[in-house]
Amino acid sequence: MTEAAETPSPATLIEVAVCIIGAGPVGATLAARLASAGLPTAVVDHAGLPPMELPEFDGRAYAIALSSRRLLDAAGIWDRLPWAPGPITRIRCTDGAPGEAASRLRLHFDAAETGTEAFGWMVEARALRMALNARMQSLAHLTVRAPAKAEVTRTPEGAEIRLSTGELIRARLVVAAEGRRSRLREQAGIGIATHDYGQLGLVGAVAHELPHGMMALEHFLPHGPFAQLPLAPTPEHPNASAIVWSEKRGIAERMLALPDEEYGREIQRRMGDHLGKVTPIGRRWSYPLSAMHALRYTDTRLALIGDAAHGIHPIAGQGLNLGFRDVSALADLLLGSGADPGSPELLAQYQAARRPDALVMMGATHALEKLFGNRFPPLRLARRLGMAAVDRMPTLKRAFAQRAMGVTGALTQ
């Protein structure tokens, strides 16, 4: 007599309105925003969430625009940051070359001129991660599965997400928030347009002798822009700034291989001496710079957000904020319409709301990179004169500032 084969136990079923694949800053913020409003939501990531204790500073930070702060407030994330973020109250735009003094023809923005307290805030990556994790753990309407692998099946009637944990999630809408190499986007057959800038983005932080006074610097150099962004003071580093440095790939690779002291000198050659001597802190990060745009943002029961939908040059520091604008638009539709979360009509509204904005931002950053990454002397003079002219036009300056903050129309505190 042989033993009867065991009957496999049915998968645990989880029913939600929206399942988000990817728990990075954009995906996790959407999950928190929806669940905060009572919409049953799940978020799945192949990697585990970091532990809640404060990790060491690793050099990464985000520039959070005013519109993004409002989103993080609405999602209950902003108040959970472990310390106050660093406001950006002034921005100086200059043109020059490494080792040379910046041109005196410059463009200067002051938040006081726009009626706002700040253009944006610098938030360390570790602080935002801690706030996101704490908020997600507190939400009764949110299911978090990380680490877990997901296999997604979508039909016009709905979606099923089978997890490596043995669970089955049924959802009305799946959101791809997995980044530029989105597997869901590829499975949906959504093509992308790309452009390689032949540059690397170097990301990190520096300590400096003098206080930054909450001012950011955008210094345009022949091989790409260099940004210095003011960080909030901490006991570790009372005077510190994040840097985002675009450089030709070959030069960037040589810079990354330098010892700390020489690397610091190269940073100083690009940043100038306005903050005294600088010392690299945290890790060095780098990534290839390219533009990417999905040919559409939706498919059957699927929406793309963040880097799964678009990627832009960091010249204006708007990559994450562009993803947060996706989150705001999609959340407003899901929470305000009362319609089926994955209906073709709702998804068409989402695409109509987001693709034009992303295309405008992509075109603007591409044009800026081409304009300011050019050493042709007449063009260098023309752009310097242009910056000086804009500096004397309050209405135009205000329009540029509003765009950077992700806000249109009248600004309020």
Short mmCIF file of C-alpha atoms in Angstrom, two decimals:
data_model
loop_
_atom_site.label_atom_id
_atom_site.label_comp_id
_atom_site.label_asym_id
_atom_site.label_seq_id
_atom_site.Cartn_x
_atom_site.Cartn_y
_atom_site.Cartn_z
CA MET A 1 0.00 0.00 0.00
CA THR A 2 1.43 3.36 -1.06
CA GLU A 3 1.04 6.64 0.77
CA ALA A 4 -1.42 9.08 -0.72
CA ALA A 5 0.23 12.17 -2.26
CA GLU A 6 -0.12 15.27 -0.13
CA THR A 7 -2.56 17.84 -1.43
CA PRO A 8 -0.79 21.19 -1.74
CA SER A 9 -2.23 23.77 0.57
CA PRO A 10 -3.95 26.73 -1.11
CA ALA A 11 -2.02 29.98 -1.20
CA THR A 12 -2.92 32.61 1.35
CA LEU A 13 -5.08 35.15 -0.47
CA ILE A 14 -4.64 38.91 0.01
CA GLU A 15 -7.18 41.21 -1.67
CA VAL A 16 -6.18 44.83 -2.35
CA ALA A 17 -7.09 47.65 -4.68
CA VAL A 18 -3.49 48.44 -5.72
CA CYS A 19 -0.30 46.38 -5.64
CA ILE A 20 2.97 48.29 -6.09
CA ILE A 21 6.06 46.43 -7.25
CA GLY A 22 9.10 48.25 -5.89
CA ALA A 23 9.51 49.79 -2.42
CA GLY A 24 12.03 52.50 -3.26
CA PRO A 25 11.24 56.12 -2.35
CA VAL A 26 8.66 56.54 -5.12
CA GLY A 27 6.89 53.19 -4.70
CA ALA A 28 6.90 53.35 -0.90
CA THR A 29 5.53 56.92 -0.93
CA LEU A 30 2.66 55.90 -3.19
CA ALA A 31 1.92 52.93 -0.91
CA ALA A 32 1.87 55.17 2.16
CA ARG A 33 -0.26 57.84 0.46
CA LEU A 34 -2.93 55.36 -0.65
CA ALA A 35 -3.01 53.37 2.59
CA SER A 36 -3.12 56.59 4.64
CA ALA A 37 -6.40 57.38 2.90
CA GLY A 38 -7.80 53.92 3.67
CA LEU A 39 -7.32 52.29 0.25
CA PRO A 40 -6.23 48.63 0.64
CA THR A 41 -2.72 48.53 -0.82
CA ALA A 42 0.22 46.12 -1.06
CA VAL A 43 3.86 46.84 -1.82
CA VAL A 44 6.34 44.13 -2.82
CA ASP A 45 10.10 44.35 -3.25
CA HIS A 46 12.68 41.67 -4.07
CA ALA A 47 15.02 43.18 -1.45
CA GLY A 48 14.35 43.38 2.26
CA LEU A 49 13.71 46.74 3.88
CA PRO A 50 16.74 48.03 5.81
CA PRO A 51 16.62 47.75 9.62
CA MET A 52 15.10 50.65 11.49
CA GLU A 53 18.16 51.68 13.47
CA LEU A 54 20.08 54.67 12.14
CA PRO A 55 22.72 53.53 9.63
CA GLU A 56 25.99 55.32 9.04
CA PHE A 57 25.98 58.30 6.69
CA ASP A 58 26.72 57.03 3.19
CA GLY A 59 26.95 60.30 1.28
CA ARG A 60 23.58 60.17 -0.49
CA ALA A 61 20.86 62.80 -0.17
CA TYR A 62 17.80 63.99 -2.07
CA ALA A 63 16.71 67.51 -3.01
CA ILE A 64 13.00 67.56 -2.13
CA ALA A 65 10.95 70.24 -3.92
CA LEU A 66 8.03 72.05 -2.28
CA SER A 67 5.42 69.97 -4.15
CA SER A 68 7.21 66.79 -3.04
CA ARG A 69 7.23 67.94 0.58
CA ARG A 70 3.46 68.45 0.39
CA LEU A 71 3.09 64.88 -0.88
CA LEU A 72 5.29 63.49 1.90
CA ASP A 73 3.22 65.48 4.41
CA ALA A 74 -0.03 64.04 3.04
CA ALA A 75 1.41 60.52 3.22
CA GLY A 76 2.45 60.98 6.87
CA ILE A 77 6.15 60.59 6.05
CA TRP A 78 7.62 64.07 6.53
CA ASP A 79 6.98 64.21 10.27
CA ARG A 80 8.73 60.87 10.73
CA LEU A 81 12.10 62.06 9.44
CA PRO A 82 14.58 61.39 12.28
CA TRP A 83 15.88 64.98 12.16
CA ALA A 84 14.92 68.22 10.47
CA PRO A 85 15.96 68.42 6.81
CA GLY A 86 18.18 71.20 5.48
CA PRO A 87 16.27 73.99 3.70
CA ILE A 88 17.56 75.52 0.47
CA THR A 89 16.75 79.22 0.74
CA ARG A 90 19.12 80.53 -1.93
CA ILE A 91 20.43 79.16 -5.24
CA ARG A 92 23.40 80.56 -7.15
CA CYS A 93 23.93 79.60 -10.81
CA THR A 94 27.40 80.29 -12.24
CA ASP A 95 29.46 79.45 -15.30
CA GLY A 96 33.16 78.66 -15.46
CA ALA A 97 35.87 76.02 -15.77
CA PRO A 98 37.71 73.81 -13.22
CA GLY A 99 40.37 75.78 -11.35
CA GLU A 100 39.10 79.15 -12.60
CA ALA A 101 37.06 81.76 -10.76
CA ALA A 102 33.40 81.69 -11.75
CA SER A 103 32.09 84.38 -14.07
CA ARG A 104 30.70 87.44 -12.30
CA LEU A 105 27.70 87.23 -14.66
CA ARG A 106 25.49 84.92 -12.61
CA LEU A 107 21.92 84.13 -11.66
CA HIS A 108 20.84 84.24 -8.02
CA PHE A 109 17.52 83.04 -6.55
CA ASP A 110 16.27 83.90 -3.07
CA ALA A 111 13.23 82.15 -1.58
CA ALA A 112 12.18 85.39 0.12
CA GLU A 113 11.53 86.85 -3.35
CA THR A 114 8.96 84.13 -4.07
CA GLY A 115 7.09 84.31 -0.75
CA THR A 116 8.14 80.81 0.31
CA GLU A 117 10.29 79.64 3.19
CA ALA A 118 12.51 77.51 0.92
CA PHE A 119 12.91 76.30 -2.65
CA GLY A 120 13.36 72.78 -1.34
CA TRP A 121 14.93 70.70 1.39
CA MET A 122 17.91 68.37 1.47
CA VAL A 123 17.00 65.02 3.01
CA GLU A 124 19.63 62.35 3.58
CA ALA A 125 18.77 59.04 1.91
CA ARG A 126 19.09 57.17 5.21
CA ALA A 127 16.66 59.59 6.90
CA LEU A 128 14.02 59.26 4.18
CA ARG A 129 14.35 55.46 4.25
CA MET A 130 13.80 55.38 8.00
CA ALA A 131 10.73 57.62 7.71
CA LEU A 132 9.26 55.51 4.90
CA ASN A 133 9.79 52.27 6.81
CA ALA A 134 8.29 53.68 10.01
CA ARG A 135 5.24 55.01 8.20
CA MET A 136 4.60 51.81 6.26
CA GLN A 137 4.79 49.71 9.42
CA SER A 138 2.12 51.88 11.06
CA LEU A 139 -0.56 51.59 8.34
CA ALA A 140 -3.43 49.15 8.86
CA HIS A 141 -4.45 49.21 5.18
CA LEU A 142 -0.97 48.38 3.85
CA THR A 143 0.56 44.95 3.28
CA VAL A 144 4.35 44.96 2.88
CA ARG A 145 6.20 41.95 1.51
CA ALA A 146 9.97 42.41 1.32
CA PRO A 147 11.96 40.44 0.44
CA ALA A 148 9.66 38.59 -1.93
CA LYS A 149 9.73 37.78 -5.63
CA ALA A 150 6.55 38.49 -7.59
CA GLU A 151 5.07 36.87 -10.69
CA VAL A 152 2.36 39.10 -12.14
CA THR A 153 -0.54 38.05 -14.34
CA ARG A 154 -2.79 40.80 -15.69
CA THR A 155 -6.15 40.48 -17.45
CA PRO A 156 -8.87 43.04 -18.24
CA GLU A 157 -10.70 41.80 -15.13
CA GLY A 158 -7.84 42.25 -12.67
CA ALA A 159 -4.36 41.14 -11.68
CA GLU A 160 -2.86 38.30 -9.68
CA ILE A 161 0.56 38.54 -8.05
CA ARG A 162 2.07 35.25 -6.88
CA LEU A 163 4.76 35.70 -4.29
CA SER A 164 7.75 33.55 -3.45
CA THR A 165 6.35 33.51 0.11
CA GLY A 166 3.50 31.28 -1.14
CA GLU A 167 0.93 34.07 -0.94
CA LEU A 168 -1.38 35.28 -3.69
CA ILE A 169 -2.32 38.94 -4.03
CA ARG A 170 -5.34 39.96 -6.10
CA ALA A 171 -5.43 43.59 -7.15
CA ARG A 172 -7.36 45.90 -9.44
CA LEU A 173 -4.19 47.74 -10.46
CA VAL A 174 -0.48 46.92 -10.54
CA VAL A 175 2.03 49.79 -10.36
CA ALA A 176 5.55 49.34 -11.69
CA ALA A 177 8.00 51.24 -9.46
CA GLU A 178 11.04 49.02 -10.08
CA GLY A 179 13.33 51.59 -11.68
CA ARG A 180 14.77 51.97 -15.16
CA ARG A 181 15.09 48.23 -15.78
CA SER A 182 11.44 47.58 -15.01
CA ARG A 183 10.57 43.97 -15.65
CA LEU A 184 6.85 44.79 -15.72
CA ARG A 185 7.41 47.43 -18.41
CA GLU A 186 9.34 44.94 -20.52
CA GLN A 187 6.72 42.21 -20.05
CA ALA A 188 4.04 44.65 -21.20
CA GLY A 189 6.00 45.29 -24.39
CA ILE A 190 6.33 49.01 -23.67
CA GLY A 191 9.24 50.42 -25.62
CA ILE A 192 11.61 53.15 -24.46
CA ALA A 193 13.53 55.99 -26.11
CA THR A 194 17.03 56.57 -24.72
CA HIS A 195 19.95 58.97 -25.05
CA ASP A 196 23.43 58.33 -23.65
CA TYR A 197 25.24 61.50 -22.53
CA GLY A 198 28.63 59.77 -22.36
CA GLN A 199 28.96 61.00 -18.78
CA LEU A 200 29.02 59.61 -15.27
CA GLY A 201 27.19 61.21 -12.37
CA LEU A 202 29.38 61.34 -9.25
CA VAL A 203 27.38 61.57 -6.03
CA GLY A 204 28.62 62.00 -2.49
CA ALA A 205 29.16 64.58 0.23
CA VAL A 206 31.81 66.87 1.63
CA ALA A 207 32.47 68.47 4.99
CA HIS A 208 33.64 72.08 4.77
CA GLU A 209 35.16 74.70 7.05
CA LEU A 210 32.56 77.46 6.63
CA PRO A 211 28.76 77.30 6.97
CA HIS A 212 26.83 77.12 3.70
CA GLY A 213 24.10 79.55 4.79
CA MET A 214 21.46 77.27 3.23
CA MET A 215 22.65 78.20 -0.26
CA ALA A 216 22.95 75.75 -3.15
CA LEU A 217 25.41 76.18 -6.00
CA GLU A 218 24.84 75.07 -9.59
CA HIS A 219 28.17 75.61 -11.37
CA PHE A 220 28.14 74.94 -15.10
CA LEU A 221 31.40 73.46 -16.37
CA PRO A 222 32.55 72.39 -19.85
CA HIS A 223 32.05 68.65 -19.24
CA GLY A 224 28.89 68.89 -17.15
CA PRO A 225 27.35 70.72 -14.17
CA PHE A 226 28.60 70.58 -10.59
CA ALA A 227 26.04 71.05 -7.80
CA GLN A 228 26.72 71.71 -4.11
CA LEU A 229 23.58 71.23 -1.99
CA PRO A 230 23.37 72.29 1.69
CA LEU A 231 22.82 69.50 4.22
CA ALA A 232 21.30 70.00 7.66
CA PRO A 233 23.90 70.12 10.46
CA THR A 234 24.39 66.92 12.47
CA PRO A 235 26.69 66.10 15.40
CA GLU A 236 28.83 64.15 12.93
CA HIS A 237 29.12 66.98 10.42
CA PRO A 238 28.03 70.50 11.46
CA ASN A 239 29.05 71.93 8.05
CA ALA A 240 28.37 69.58 5.16
CA SER A 241 26.94 69.56 1.65
CA ALA A 242 25.92 66.95 -0.87
CA ILE A 243 27.55 67.08 -4.29
CA VAL A 244 26.24 65.92 -7.66
CA TRP A 245 28.96 66.12 -10.28
CA SER A 246 28.56 65.28 -13.98
CA GLU A 247 31.74 64.47 -15.87
CA LYS A 248 32.88 62.76 -19.06
CA ARG A 249 33.10 59.04 -18.42
CA GLY A 250 36.87 58.69 -18.79
CA ILE A 251 37.63 61.67 -16.56
CA ALA A 252 35.07 60.54 -13.99
CA GLU A 253 36.60 57.07 -13.75
CA ARG A 254 40.01 58.64 -13.07
CA MET A 255 38.49 60.90 -10.39
CA LEU A 256 36.82 57.95 -8.64
CA ALA A 257 40.15 56.13 -8.41
CA LEU A 258 41.90 59.01 -6.59
CA PRO A 259 42.77 58.91 -2.87
CA ASP A 260 40.51 61.03 -0.65
CA GLU A 261 42.89 64.00 -0.42
CA GLU A 262 43.34 64.28 -4.19
CA TYR A 263 39.64 63.63 -4.78
CA GLY A 264 38.86 66.49 -2.39
CA ARG A 265 41.18 68.80 -4.32
CA GLU A 266 39.38 67.98 -7.58
CA ILE A 267 36.05 68.74 -5.93
CA GLN A 268 37.44 72.06 -4.68
CA ARG A 269 38.68 72.97 -8.17
CA ARG A 270 35.09 72.69 -9.39
CA MET A 271 33.24 74.05 -6.36
CA GLY A 272 35.52 76.97 -5.51
CA ASP A 273 36.70 78.27 -2.14
CA HIS A 274 33.51 79.94 -0.84
CA LEU A 275 33.12 77.25 1.87
CA GLY A 276 36.81 76.92 2.76
CA LYS A 277 38.62 73.61 2.57
CA VAL A 278 36.47 70.59 1.71
CA THR A 279 36.91 66.98 2.82
CA PRO A 280 35.04 64.05 1.20
CA ILE A 281 32.80 62.12 3.63
CA GLY A 282 30.70 59.00 3.23
CA ARG A 283 30.93 56.79 0.17
CA ARG A 284 31.45 57.73 -3.45
CA TRP A 285 28.62 56.78 -5.79
CA SER A 286 28.54 56.89 -9.57
CA TYR A 287 26.13 55.99 -12.34
CA PRO A 288 26.01 56.44 -16.12
CA LEU A 289 24.00 59.46 -17.26
CA SER A 290 21.33 58.87 -19.85
CA ALA A 291 17.82 60.02 -20.63
CA MET A 292 15.04 57.44 -20.91
CA HIS A 293 11.35 57.76 -21.62
CA ALA A 294 8.70 55.06 -21.89
CA LEU A 295 6.63 55.30 -25.07
CA ARG A 296 3.52 54.89 -22.92
CA TYR A 297 2.89 54.84 -19.19
CA THR A 298 0.10 52.28 -19.03
CA ASP A 299 -1.05 48.85 -20.13
CA THR A 300 -3.85 46.52 -19.08
CA ARG A 301 -4.20 46.97 -15.29
CA LEU A 302 -0.70 48.52 -15.20
CA ALA A 303 0.73 52.00 -14.52
CA LEU A 304 4.40 53.04 -14.61
CA ILE A 305 5.77 55.57 -12.12
CA GLY A 306 9.17 57.08 -11.38
CA ASP A 307 12.22 55.71 -13.15
CA ALA A 308 10.17 52.90 -14.70
CA ALA A 309 8.54 55.65 -16.79
CA HIS A 310 11.29 58.23 -17.26
CA GLY A 311 14.87 59.15 -16.43
CA ILE A 312 16.43 62.58 -16.95
CA HIS A 313 19.82 64.28 -16.69
CA PRO A 314 20.49 65.46 -13.10
CA ILE A 315 21.37 69.00 -14.25
CA ALA A 316 18.25 70.43 -12.57
CA GLY A 317 18.06 67.96 -9.68
CA GLN A 318 14.49 66.99 -10.57
CA GLY A 319 14.62 63.20 -11.10
CA LEU A 320 13.07 62.09 -7.80
CA ASN A 321 10.68 65.05 -7.76
CA LEU A 322 9.42 64.04 -11.20
CA GLY A 323 8.64 60.60 -9.79
CA PHE A 324 6.86 62.16 -6.83
CA ARG A 325 4.69 64.13 -9.27
CA ASP A 326 3.68 60.78 -10.80
CA VAL A 327 2.71 59.62 -7.31
CA SER A 328 0.62 62.74 -6.65
CA ALA A 329 -1.24 62.49 -9.96
CA LEU A 330 -1.96 58.77 -9.67
CA ALA A 331 -2.97 59.02 -5.99
CA ASP A 332 -5.34 61.90 -6.73
CA LEU A 333 -7.05 59.85 -9.43
CA LEU A 334 -7.27 56.68 -7.34
CA LEU A 335 -8.56 58.46 -4.24
CA GLY A 336 -10.74 61.07 -5.88
CA SER A 337 -12.59 59.40 -8.73
CA GLY A 338 -14.27 56.43 -7.05
CA ALA A 339 -13.72 54.53 -10.31
CA ASP A 340 -12.24 51.06 -10.78
CA PRO A 341 -8.53 51.64 -9.91
CA GLY A 342 -7.32 49.86 -13.04
CA SER A 343 -9.97 50.94 -15.53
CA PRO A 344 -8.83 52.04 -19.00
CA GLU A 345 -10.45 55.44 -18.41
CA LEU A 346 -8.50 56.11 -15.20
CA LEU A 347 -5.24 54.93 -16.72
CA ALA A 348 -5.78 57.16 -19.77
CA GLN A 349 -6.28 60.12 -17.42
CA TYR A 350 -3.05 59.27 -15.61
CA GLN A 351 -1.04 59.10 -18.82
CA ALA A 352 -2.54 62.36 -20.09
CA ALA A 353 -1.61 64.06 -16.82
CA ARG A 354 1.97 62.83 -16.59
CA ARG A 355 3.59 62.22 -19.99
CA PRO A 356 3.51 65.87 -21.16
CA ASP A 357 5.11 67.11 -17.91
CA ALA A 358 7.84 64.48 -18.08
CA LEU A 359 8.53 65.28 -21.74
CA VAL A 360 8.83 69.00 -20.98
CA MET A 361 11.24 68.32 -18.10
CA MET A 362 13.26 65.91 -20.22
CA GLY A 363 13.50 68.43 -23.05
CA ALA A 364 14.47 71.22 -20.66
CA THR A 365 17.25 69.25 -18.95
CA HIS A 366 18.54 68.03 -22.31
CA ALA A 367 18.65 71.59 -23.66
CA LEU A 368 20.40 72.85 -20.51
CA GLU A 369 23.02 70.12 -20.76
CA LYS A 370 23.74 70.97 -24.41
CA LEU A 371 23.76 74.73 -23.78
CA PHE A 372 25.99 74.73 -20.69
CA GLY A 373 28.22 71.83 -21.69
CA ASN A 374 29.60 73.75 -24.67
CA ARG A 375 33.02 75.48 -24.68
CA PHE A 376 32.45 77.54 -27.86
CA PRO A 377 33.50 81.08 -26.71
CA PRO A 378 30.61 83.08 -28.27
CA LEU A 379 28.10 80.64 -26.77
CA ARG A 380 29.79 80.82 -23.35
CA LEU A 381 29.49 84.62 -23.46
CA ALA A 382 25.87 84.46 -24.61
CA ARG A 383 24.79 82.12 -21.80
CA ARG A 384 26.57 84.25 -19.18
CA LEU A 385 24.86 87.35 -20.49
CA GLY A 386 21.59 85.41 -20.51
CA MET A 387 21.94 84.44 -16.85
CA ALA A 388 22.74 88.02 -15.91
CA ALA A 389 19.71 89.26 -17.87
CA VAL A 390 17.33 86.76 -16.22
CA ASP A 391 18.73 87.82 -12.84
CA ARG A 392 17.27 91.27 -13.53
CA MET A 393 13.81 89.98 -14.54
CA PRO A 394 11.77 89.19 -11.38
CA THR A 395 8.79 87.72 -13.23
CA LEU A 396 10.92 85.31 -15.24
CA LYS A 397 12.98 84.37 -12.18
CA ARG A 398 9.77 83.61 -10.31
CA ALA A 399 8.58 81.36 -13.16
CA PHE A 400 11.85 79.41 -13.10
CA ALA A 401 11.63 79.07 -9.31
CA GLN A 402 8.06 77.79 -9.47
CA ARG A 403 9.05 75.17 -12.00
CA ALA A 404 11.92 74.00 -9.80
CA MET A 405 9.56 73.69 -6.83
CA GLY A 406 7.05 71.73 -8.90
CA VAL A 407 4.41 74.38 -8.27
CA THR A 408 2.45 76.60 -10.66
CA GLY A 409 0.34 79.62 -9.90
CA ALA A 410 0.42 81.53 -6.65
CA LEU A 411 2.77 80.20 -4.00
CA THR A 412 1.79 80.03 -0.37
CA GLN A 413 3.73 79.28 2.77
#
